XYZ file of C-alpha atoms in Angstrom:
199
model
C -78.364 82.870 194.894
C -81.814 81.640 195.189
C -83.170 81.317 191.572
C -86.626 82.622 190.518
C -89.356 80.815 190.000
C -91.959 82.053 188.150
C -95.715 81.049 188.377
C -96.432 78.246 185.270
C -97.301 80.241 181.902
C -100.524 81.127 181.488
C -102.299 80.532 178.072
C -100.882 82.782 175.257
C -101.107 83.455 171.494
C -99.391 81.156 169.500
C -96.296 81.633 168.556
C -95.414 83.074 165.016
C -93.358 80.506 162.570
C -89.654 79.916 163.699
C -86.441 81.689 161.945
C -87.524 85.109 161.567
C -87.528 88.194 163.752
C -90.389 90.786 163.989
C -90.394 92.706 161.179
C -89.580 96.073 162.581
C -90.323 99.237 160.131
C -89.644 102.331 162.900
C -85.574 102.389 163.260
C -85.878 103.132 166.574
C -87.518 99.498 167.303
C -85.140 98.420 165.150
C -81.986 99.068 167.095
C -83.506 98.381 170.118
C -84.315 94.730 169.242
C -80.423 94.514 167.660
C -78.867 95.706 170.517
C -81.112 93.116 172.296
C -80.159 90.196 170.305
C -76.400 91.088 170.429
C -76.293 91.010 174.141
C -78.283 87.789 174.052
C -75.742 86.389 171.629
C -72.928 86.930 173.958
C -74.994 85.443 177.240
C -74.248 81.868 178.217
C -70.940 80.892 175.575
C -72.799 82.458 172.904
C -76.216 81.603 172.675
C -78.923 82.804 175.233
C -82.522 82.842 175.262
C -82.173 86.174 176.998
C -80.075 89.219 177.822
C -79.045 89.928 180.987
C -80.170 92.981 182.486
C -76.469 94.340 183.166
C -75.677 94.187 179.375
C -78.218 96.341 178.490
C -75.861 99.517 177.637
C -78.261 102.665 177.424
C -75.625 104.558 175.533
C -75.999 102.140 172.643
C -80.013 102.822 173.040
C -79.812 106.929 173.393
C -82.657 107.412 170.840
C -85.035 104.863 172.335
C -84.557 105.852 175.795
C -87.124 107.810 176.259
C -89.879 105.058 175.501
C -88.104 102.455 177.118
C -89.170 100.850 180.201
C -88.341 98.287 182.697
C -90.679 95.567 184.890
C -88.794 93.270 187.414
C -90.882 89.769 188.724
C -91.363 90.420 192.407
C -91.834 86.974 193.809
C -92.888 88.457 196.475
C -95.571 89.960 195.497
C -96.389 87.807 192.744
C -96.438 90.878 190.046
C -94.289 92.801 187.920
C -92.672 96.477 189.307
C -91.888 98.992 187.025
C -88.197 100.164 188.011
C -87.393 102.190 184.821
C -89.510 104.247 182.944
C -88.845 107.119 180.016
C -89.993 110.296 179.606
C -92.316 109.728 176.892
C -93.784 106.462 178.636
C -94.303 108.569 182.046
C -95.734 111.475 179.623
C -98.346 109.070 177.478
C -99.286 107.653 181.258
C -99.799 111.155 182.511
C -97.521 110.484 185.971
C -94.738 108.495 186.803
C -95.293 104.689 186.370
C -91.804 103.764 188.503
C -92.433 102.026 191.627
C -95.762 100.644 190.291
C -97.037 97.451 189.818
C -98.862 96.615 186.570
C -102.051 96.148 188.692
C -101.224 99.911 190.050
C -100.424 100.595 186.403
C -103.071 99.371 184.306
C -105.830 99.172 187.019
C -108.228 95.847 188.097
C -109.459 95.244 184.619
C -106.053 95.235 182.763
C -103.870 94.510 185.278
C -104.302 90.391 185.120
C -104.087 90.700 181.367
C -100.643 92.693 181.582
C -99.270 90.501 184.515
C -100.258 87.187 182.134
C -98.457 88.966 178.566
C -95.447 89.694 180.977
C -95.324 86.213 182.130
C -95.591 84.845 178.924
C -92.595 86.295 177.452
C -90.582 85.884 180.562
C -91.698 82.263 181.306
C -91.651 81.146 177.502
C -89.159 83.163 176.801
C -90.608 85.119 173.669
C -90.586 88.563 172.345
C -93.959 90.212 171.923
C -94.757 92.955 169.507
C -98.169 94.391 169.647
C -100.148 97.592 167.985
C -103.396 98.633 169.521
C -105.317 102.179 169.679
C -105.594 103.226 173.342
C -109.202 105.184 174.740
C -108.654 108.795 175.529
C -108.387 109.749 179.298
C -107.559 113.006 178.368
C -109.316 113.812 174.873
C -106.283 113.101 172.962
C -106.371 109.613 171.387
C -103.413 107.653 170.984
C -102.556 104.610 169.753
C -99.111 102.366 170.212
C -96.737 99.832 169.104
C -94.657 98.337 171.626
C -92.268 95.762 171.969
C -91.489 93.998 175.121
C -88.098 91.443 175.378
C -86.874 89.016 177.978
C -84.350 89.523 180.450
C -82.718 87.881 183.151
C -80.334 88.198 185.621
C -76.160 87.875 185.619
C -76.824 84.404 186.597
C -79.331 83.784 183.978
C -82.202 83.376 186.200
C -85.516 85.128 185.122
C -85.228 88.643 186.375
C -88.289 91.069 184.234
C -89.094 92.089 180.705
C -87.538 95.683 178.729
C -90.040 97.202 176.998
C -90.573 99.755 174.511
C -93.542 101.677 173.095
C -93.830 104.683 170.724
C -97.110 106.711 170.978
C -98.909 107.857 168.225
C -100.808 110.941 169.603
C -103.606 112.997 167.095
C -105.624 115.953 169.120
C -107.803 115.955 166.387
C -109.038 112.354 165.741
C -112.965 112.121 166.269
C -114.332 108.917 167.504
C -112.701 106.815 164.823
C -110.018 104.386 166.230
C -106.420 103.987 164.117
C -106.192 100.807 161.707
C -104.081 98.640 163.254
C -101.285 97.471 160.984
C -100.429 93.765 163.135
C -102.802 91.444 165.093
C -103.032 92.700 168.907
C -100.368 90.558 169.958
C -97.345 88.741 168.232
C -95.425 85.832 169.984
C -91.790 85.073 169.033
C -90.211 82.195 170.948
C -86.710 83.121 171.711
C -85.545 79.522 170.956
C -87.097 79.891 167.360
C -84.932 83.148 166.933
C -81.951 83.844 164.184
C -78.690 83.639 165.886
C -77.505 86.315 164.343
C -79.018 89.707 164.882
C -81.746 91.503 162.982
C -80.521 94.046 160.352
């Protein structure tokens, strides 16, 4: 098999101090970065950057999989395509995001941005946690807190990123945007990472 090669990494935040693993307060986050780190314990005799994409088990993730979702690199096309989305991510989106690029996604403006975070924790590898209010389409604000985790493929080539974001929704927030509780973006280089799991 051909391996991947991704475009060079584009300039990123810096990554956070070595040795420690996002601190995670929302259980669900919790178990998804666990069963994460577990499968990336067993890749390559024991220590991998990333999981594979086969070992992710979505029995062992039943509570978070309806905010989980999926982007695969496309060389051909140079961009990221959704192939898995949950019902909660396709809900907060307000259609179905499968199929889509993140240009198709997150339109012209955010699109480049996206691609560039996605390429960044692919390409360093890294893990990146972020928490940001998101402007009402629909009246309802919302704000989320996602985290997004490298995988590759069974040969442990680059192959997308698994992401997951809960939504915070509140009908009856006025103009006032949510305080946000971390810095837009976090950076954790996988190499930096515990070898053991997060508790």
């Amino acid at each position: 098999m051909t391996a991947v090669a991704l475009p060079s990494v584009p300039p990123h935040s810096p990554l956070m101090p070595e040795g420690v693993w996002p601190s995670l307060t929302d259980p669900r986050h919790r178990r998804f970065v666990q069963h994460w780190a577990e499968q990336r314990a067993a890749n390559q005799d024991g220590w991998g950057l990333m999981a594979p994409r086969s070992a992710i088990d979505p029995m062992a993730l039943r509570a978070c999989l309806p905010h989980l979702w999926i982007y695969r690199w496309d060389p051909a096309r140079q961009d990221f395509i959704c192939t898995l989305a949950g019902e909660a991510v396709n809900q907060a989106w307000g259609f179905s995001i499968i199929g889509r690029t993140t240009y198709e996604v997150m339109g012209a403006e955010n699109g480049p941005l996206v691609r560039a975070r996605y390429l960044a924790v692919l390409g360093i590898p890294a893990i990146q946690c972020s928490r940001k209010p998101i402007e009402p389409h629909d009246g309802i604000h919302k704000r989320s807190t996602r985290i997004i985790l490298p995988l590759c493929d069974g040969e442990g080539a680059p192959y997308g990123v698994l992401g997951m974001t809960l939504y915070d929704y509140d009908p009856y927030r006025e103009a006032d945007k949510p305080v946000q509780t971390m810095p837009e973006v976090e950076l954790y280089g996988c190499a930096g990472l515990p070898r053991t799991p997060p508790e």
